[in-house]
Short mmCIF file of C-alpha atoms and ligand atoms in Angstrom, two decimals:
data_model
loop_
_atom_site.label_atom_id
_atom_site.label_comp_id
_atom_site.label_asym_id
_atom_site.label_seq_id
_atom_site.Cartn_x
_atom_site.Cartn_y
_atom_site.Cartn_z
CA MET A 1 -7.63 88.09 113.41
CA PRO A 2 -10.18 88.84 116.13
CA GLN A 3 -13.54 90.47 115.45
CA TYR A 4 -13.55 94.16 116.37
CA LEU A 5 -16.70 95.47 118.00
CA VAL A 6 -16.51 99.23 118.31
CA ALA A 7 -19.12 101.28 120.17
CA ASN A 8 -19.50 104.91 119.13
CA TRP A 9 -21.48 106.70 121.83
CA LYS A 10 -21.29 110.01 119.95
CA MET A 11 -22.24 112.94 122.22
CA ASN A 12 -23.99 110.73 124.75
CA GLY A 13 -23.16 109.28 128.13
CA SER A 14 -21.63 110.31 131.42
CA ALA A 15 -19.26 108.65 133.86
CA GLU A 16 -22.25 107.26 135.76
CA PHE A 17 -23.78 105.92 132.54
CA ALA A 18 -20.46 104.35 131.57
CA ASN A 19 -20.01 102.59 134.90
CA ARG A 20 -23.50 101.11 134.72
CA TRP A 21 -23.09 100.19 131.03
CA LEU A 22 -19.77 98.41 131.69
CA ALA A 23 -21.29 96.50 134.60
CA ASP A 24 -24.28 95.49 132.44
CA LEU A 25 -22.08 94.46 129.51
CA GLY A 26 -19.85 92.23 131.61
CA ARG A 27 -16.72 90.63 130.23
CA LYS A 28 -17.19 90.38 126.47
CA SER A 29 -13.66 90.95 125.19
CA GLY A 30 -11.52 87.91 124.66
CA SER A 31 -8.64 86.72 122.55
CA ASP A 32 -11.03 86.43 119.59
CA ARG A 33 -13.06 89.60 120.24
CA GLN A 34 -11.74 93.08 120.80
CA VAL A 35 -14.30 95.49 122.22
CA ILE A 36 -13.54 99.21 121.94
CA VAL A 37 -15.77 101.89 123.44
CA CYS A 38 -15.38 105.32 121.83
CA ALA A 39 -16.84 107.68 124.39
CA PRO A 40 -16.86 111.43 125.07
CA ALA A 41 -13.74 112.76 126.79
CA ILE A 42 -15.59 113.29 130.07
CA VAL A 43 -16.08 109.52 130.22
CA LEU A 44 -12.52 108.66 129.18
CA GLY A 45 -11.19 110.95 131.92
CA ASN A 46 -12.97 109.15 134.73
CA PRO A 47 -10.55 106.89 136.67
CA ALA A 48 -13.33 104.51 137.79
CA VAL A 49 -14.43 104.02 134.18
CA VAL A 50 -10.87 103.44 133.01
CA ALA A 51 -10.30 100.86 135.77
CA GLN A 52 -13.59 99.08 135.08
CA ALA A 53 -12.91 98.94 131.35
CA GLN A 54 -9.42 97.59 131.97
CA ASN A 55 -10.80 94.86 134.25
CA ALA A 56 -13.27 93.87 131.54
CA GLY A 57 -10.60 93.82 128.82
CA ILE A 58 -12.35 96.65 127.00
CA ALA A 59 -10.33 99.30 125.18
CA LEU A 60 -11.40 102.94 125.34
CA GLY A 61 -11.25 105.33 122.43
CA GLY A 62 -11.96 108.93 121.49
CA GLN A 63 -14.24 110.03 118.66
CA ASP A 64 -11.97 112.58 117.02
CA CYS A 65 -8.60 114.23 117.57
CA HIS A 66 -6.74 117.25 116.25
CA ALA A 67 -3.88 116.76 113.83
CA GLU A 68 -1.59 118.80 116.10
CA SER A 69 -0.43 117.66 119.53
CA TYR A 70 -1.04 121.01 121.25
CA GLY A 71 -1.57 124.67 120.46
CA ALA A 72 -4.14 127.42 120.07
CA TYR A 73 -7.06 125.23 118.97
CA THR A 74 -9.87 126.13 121.35
CA GLY A 75 -12.26 123.29 122.08
CA TRP A 76 -10.26 120.51 120.46
CA ILE A 77 -8.54 117.50 121.95
CA SER A 78 -5.27 116.06 120.70
CA ALA A 79 -4.22 112.45 120.25
CA PRO A 80 -1.60 112.59 123.06
CA MET A 81 -4.30 114.00 125.36
CA LEU A 82 -6.58 111.09 124.55
CA ALA A 83 -3.71 108.70 125.23
CA GLU A 84 -3.12 110.39 128.58
CA LEU A 85 -6.78 109.81 129.45
CA GLY A 86 -6.30 106.09 128.90
CA ALA A 87 -7.61 105.82 125.35
CA THR A 88 -5.89 103.40 123.00
CA ALA A 89 -7.92 104.24 119.89
CA VAL A 90 -9.66 107.13 118.18
CA ILE A 91 -12.23 107.42 115.40
CA VAL A 92 -11.21 109.79 112.62
CA GLY A 93 -13.19 110.86 109.57
CA HIS A 94 -16.61 109.87 110.86
CA SER A 95 -19.24 111.07 108.39
CA GLU A 96 -20.73 113.37 111.04
CA ARG A 97 -17.33 115.12 111.28
CA ARG A 98 -17.03 115.21 107.50
CA GLN A 99 -20.57 116.64 107.23
CA TYR A 100 -20.79 119.04 110.20
CA ALA A 101 -17.14 120.06 110.58
CA GLY A 102 -16.28 120.03 106.88
CA GLU A 103 -13.45 117.54 107.26
CA ARG A 104 -11.90 116.29 104.08
CA ASP A 105 -9.77 113.26 103.32
CA GLY A 106 -6.53 115.20 103.84
CA ASP A 107 -7.68 116.31 107.30
CA VAL A 108 -8.58 112.74 108.13
CA ALA A 109 -5.16 111.48 107.05
CA ALA A 110 -3.45 114.13 109.20
CA LYS A 111 -5.54 113.11 112.20
CA ALA A 112 -4.82 109.43 111.63
CA ARG A 113 -1.11 110.24 111.42
CA ALA A 114 -1.36 112.13 114.73
CA ALA A 115 -3.16 109.17 116.28
CA HIS A 116 -0.42 106.80 115.14
CA ALA A 117 2.28 109.11 116.48
CA ALA A 118 0.54 109.09 119.87
CA GLY A 119 0.41 105.29 119.86
CA LEU A 120 -3.33 105.15 119.22
CA THR A 121 -5.17 102.86 116.84
CA ALA A 122 -6.86 105.03 114.21
CA ILE A 123 -10.37 103.92 113.27
CA VAL A 124 -10.62 105.56 109.86
CA CYS A 125 -14.15 105.98 108.48
CA VAL A 126 -15.16 106.15 104.83
CA GLY A 127 -18.49 105.82 103.06
CA GLU A 128 -20.64 107.04 100.21
CA SER A 129 -23.86 109.08 100.18
CA LEU A 130 -27.14 107.66 98.88
CA ASP A 131 -26.87 109.72 95.68
CA GLU A 132 -23.39 108.34 95.05
CA ARG A 133 -24.59 104.76 95.58
CA GLN A 134 -27.61 105.23 93.35
CA ALA A 135 -25.33 106.69 90.67
CA GLY A 136 -23.28 103.48 90.77
CA ARG A 137 -20.21 105.32 92.03
CA ALA A 138 -19.95 103.91 95.56
CA GLU A 139 -16.87 101.71 95.06
CA THR A 140 -14.95 104.33 93.10
CA LEU A 141 -15.65 107.08 95.63
CA VAL A 142 -14.94 104.97 98.68
CA GLU A 143 -11.70 103.77 97.12
CA GLN A 144 -10.69 107.40 96.56
CA GLN A 145 -11.49 108.20 100.19
CA VAL A 146 -9.42 105.25 101.41
CA ARG A 147 -6.40 106.16 99.31
CA ALA A 148 -6.53 109.79 100.50
CA SER A 149 -7.50 109.17 104.15
CA LEU A 150 -4.89 106.56 105.10
CA PRO A 151 -1.57 108.26 105.90
CA ASP A 152 1.77 106.65 105.12
CA SER A 153 2.10 105.78 108.83
CA THR A 154 -0.72 103.24 108.43
CA THR A 155 0.04 99.60 109.24
CA VAL A 156 -2.20 96.60 109.75
CA ASN A 157 -1.40 96.89 113.46
CA ASN A 158 -2.34 100.52 114.07
CA THR A 159 -5.47 101.06 111.97
CA LEU A 160 -9.00 99.77 111.52
CA LEU A 161 -10.80 100.83 108.35
CA ALA A 162 -14.55 101.32 108.82
CA TYR A 163 -16.86 101.31 105.79
CA GLU A 164 -19.94 103.28 106.79
CA PRO A 165 -22.40 104.16 104.04
CA ILE A 166 -23.65 107.59 105.12
CA TRP A 167 -27.27 106.79 104.31
CA ALA A 168 -27.18 103.81 106.70
CA ILE A 169 -25.86 105.72 109.71
CA GLY A 170 -28.51 106.33 112.34
CA THR A 171 -31.31 105.69 109.85
CA GLY A 172 -32.21 102.08 110.58
CA GLN A 173 -31.59 101.49 106.87
CA VAL A 174 -28.93 98.80 106.82
CA ALA A 175 -26.98 98.05 103.65
CA GLU A 176 -27.77 94.81 101.84
CA PRO A 177 -25.31 92.08 102.87
CA ALA A 178 -24.47 91.51 99.17
CA ASP A 179 -23.52 95.20 98.79
CA VAL A 180 -21.46 95.13 101.99
CA ALA A 181 -19.70 91.97 100.79
CA ALA A 182 -18.93 93.54 97.40
CA MET A 183 -17.59 96.73 98.98
CA HIS A 184 -15.46 94.86 101.51
CA ASP A 185 -14.04 92.59 98.79
CA HIS A 186 -13.14 95.73 96.86
CA LEU A 187 -11.60 97.37 99.93
CA ALA A 188 -9.55 94.26 100.66
CA ARG A 189 -8.11 94.51 97.15
CA VAL A 190 -7.43 98.24 97.55
CA CYS A 191 -5.66 97.61 100.87
CA SER A 192 -3.51 94.91 99.30
CA ASP A 193 -2.65 97.32 96.51
CA LEU A 194 -1.62 99.87 99.15
CA GLY A 195 0.70 97.32 100.73
CA LEU A 196 -1.73 96.74 103.60
CA PRO A 197 -3.07 93.22 103.02
CA GLY A 198 -5.16 92.09 105.96
CA LEU A 199 -5.99 95.57 107.23
CA PRO A 200 -9.05 94.95 109.45
CA LEU A 201 -12.25 96.12 107.73
CA LEU A 202 -15.29 97.05 109.81
CA TYR A 203 -18.84 97.69 108.66
CA GLY A 204 -20.95 100.43 110.26
CA GLY A 205 -24.46 101.68 109.63
CA SER A 206 -27.52 100.64 111.64
CA VAL A 207 -25.94 97.43 112.93
CA LYS A 208 -28.44 95.90 115.37
CA PRO A 209 -28.73 92.56 117.18
CA ASN A 210 -31.07 91.25 114.46
CA ASN A 211 -28.72 91.93 111.52
CA ALA A 212 -25.26 91.67 113.12
CA GLY A 213 -24.93 87.90 112.61
CA ASP A 214 -25.48 88.13 108.83
CA LEU A 215 -23.18 91.14 108.40
CA LEU A 216 -20.35 89.87 110.57
CA ALA A 217 -20.35 86.48 108.82
CA LEU A 218 -19.46 88.10 105.47
CA GLY A 219 -15.99 87.71 104.00
CA HIS A 220 -13.61 90.58 104.75
CA VAL A 221 -15.93 91.93 107.46
CA ASP A 222 -13.73 91.87 110.53
CA GLY A 223 -16.04 93.69 112.88
CA ALA A 224 -18.61 96.42 113.30
CA LEU A 225 -18.74 100.08 114.26
CA VAL A 226 -21.98 100.54 116.13
CA GLY A 227 -23.63 103.84 117.00
CA GLY A 228 -27.21 103.88 118.28
CA ALA A 229 -27.40 100.22 119.34
CA SER A 230 -24.20 100.54 121.35
CA LEU A 231 -25.85 102.83 123.88
CA ASP A 232 -27.84 99.91 125.20
CA ALA A 233 -25.49 97.40 126.86
CA THR A 234 -27.88 94.50 126.25
CA SER A 235 -28.14 95.27 122.52
CA PHE A 236 -24.40 95.75 122.18
CA ALA A 237 -23.77 92.49 124.06
CA ALA A 238 -26.08 90.71 121.61
CA ILE A 239 -24.13 92.19 118.68
CA ILE A 240 -20.86 91.00 120.22
CA ASP A 241 -22.34 87.54 120.73
CA ALA A 242 -23.43 87.46 117.08
CA ALA A 243 -19.83 87.87 115.88
CA PRO A 244 -18.23 84.69 114.59
CA LYS A 245 -15.26 83.48 116.55
CA GLY A 246 -12.06 84.95 115.18
CA GLN A 247 -8.45 84.33 116.04
CA ALA A 248 -6.36 85.74 118.81
CA SER A 249 -4.29 88.91 118.99
CA GLY A 250 -5.24 92.05 117.15
CA VAL A 251 -4.56 95.75 117.40
CA CYS A 252 -5.51 97.90 120.37
CA ALA A 253 -5.38 95.13 122.98
C1 PEP B 1 -21.92 105.37 113.64
O1 PEP B 1 -22.18 106.35 114.32
O2 PEP B 1 -20.77 105.17 113.25
C2 PEP B 1 -23.01 104.45 113.31
C3 PEP B 1 -22.73 103.44 112.53
O3 PEP B 1 -24.23 104.73 113.85
P1 PEP B 1 -25.51 103.76 113.80
O4 PEP B 1 -25.08 102.39 114.25
O5 PEP B 1 -26.49 104.39 114.74
O6 PEP B 1 -26.00 103.73 112.40
#
């Protein structure tokens, strides 16, 4: 499978920023690397950005979607709307949504199901808090999240599962490679048990150019979800370059 390098710009960027960023990044996607940029809707809706991303082989994604396709949900965006903007993926269940919008596993599963129905790849996020890790409960809790957040529409071709320890997101505090390896081994077993062997597993949490090589070389780490460092095209390019060569043809191409 290819390595998946997903940029999460969060509530940052503009069409102008995106055009410059894409020009600076250059062509980094290939048969062994799938680059996905999850940007605010204002960026996804810009035809010049969509065209430039397409030329560079880069997929565009949203950062959240509603579980319904349309309706009286002021301020939300639905999965079919994201697809109409040119997105082929969407993040669901990011810890910032779980924390600030009170989303629970059932909500995340409903959103992932909506994404699948709209033909989008769902990038489903799970991860433990620092207290949970220090209490030795990380694997148990993350497994529970996975089982409750992946809807029955999940296949290895329409979903990426991102393990993002909450305490490592945006803090500069990256998880120890041994802990990431142990969690990803565990998640690989859980996915097999769910009838999803080979579901791509991404790590996220303060991935930077100086630690990406070590993290991406670990077993069952099939890519990275990158927040802060993805806003700088040079840093993100270095993270992509640090990924080991994978094999052709993955989801979201
Ligand atoms: C994220 O937002 O998913 C993330 C991993 O952020 P950062 O890389 O900044 O920790």
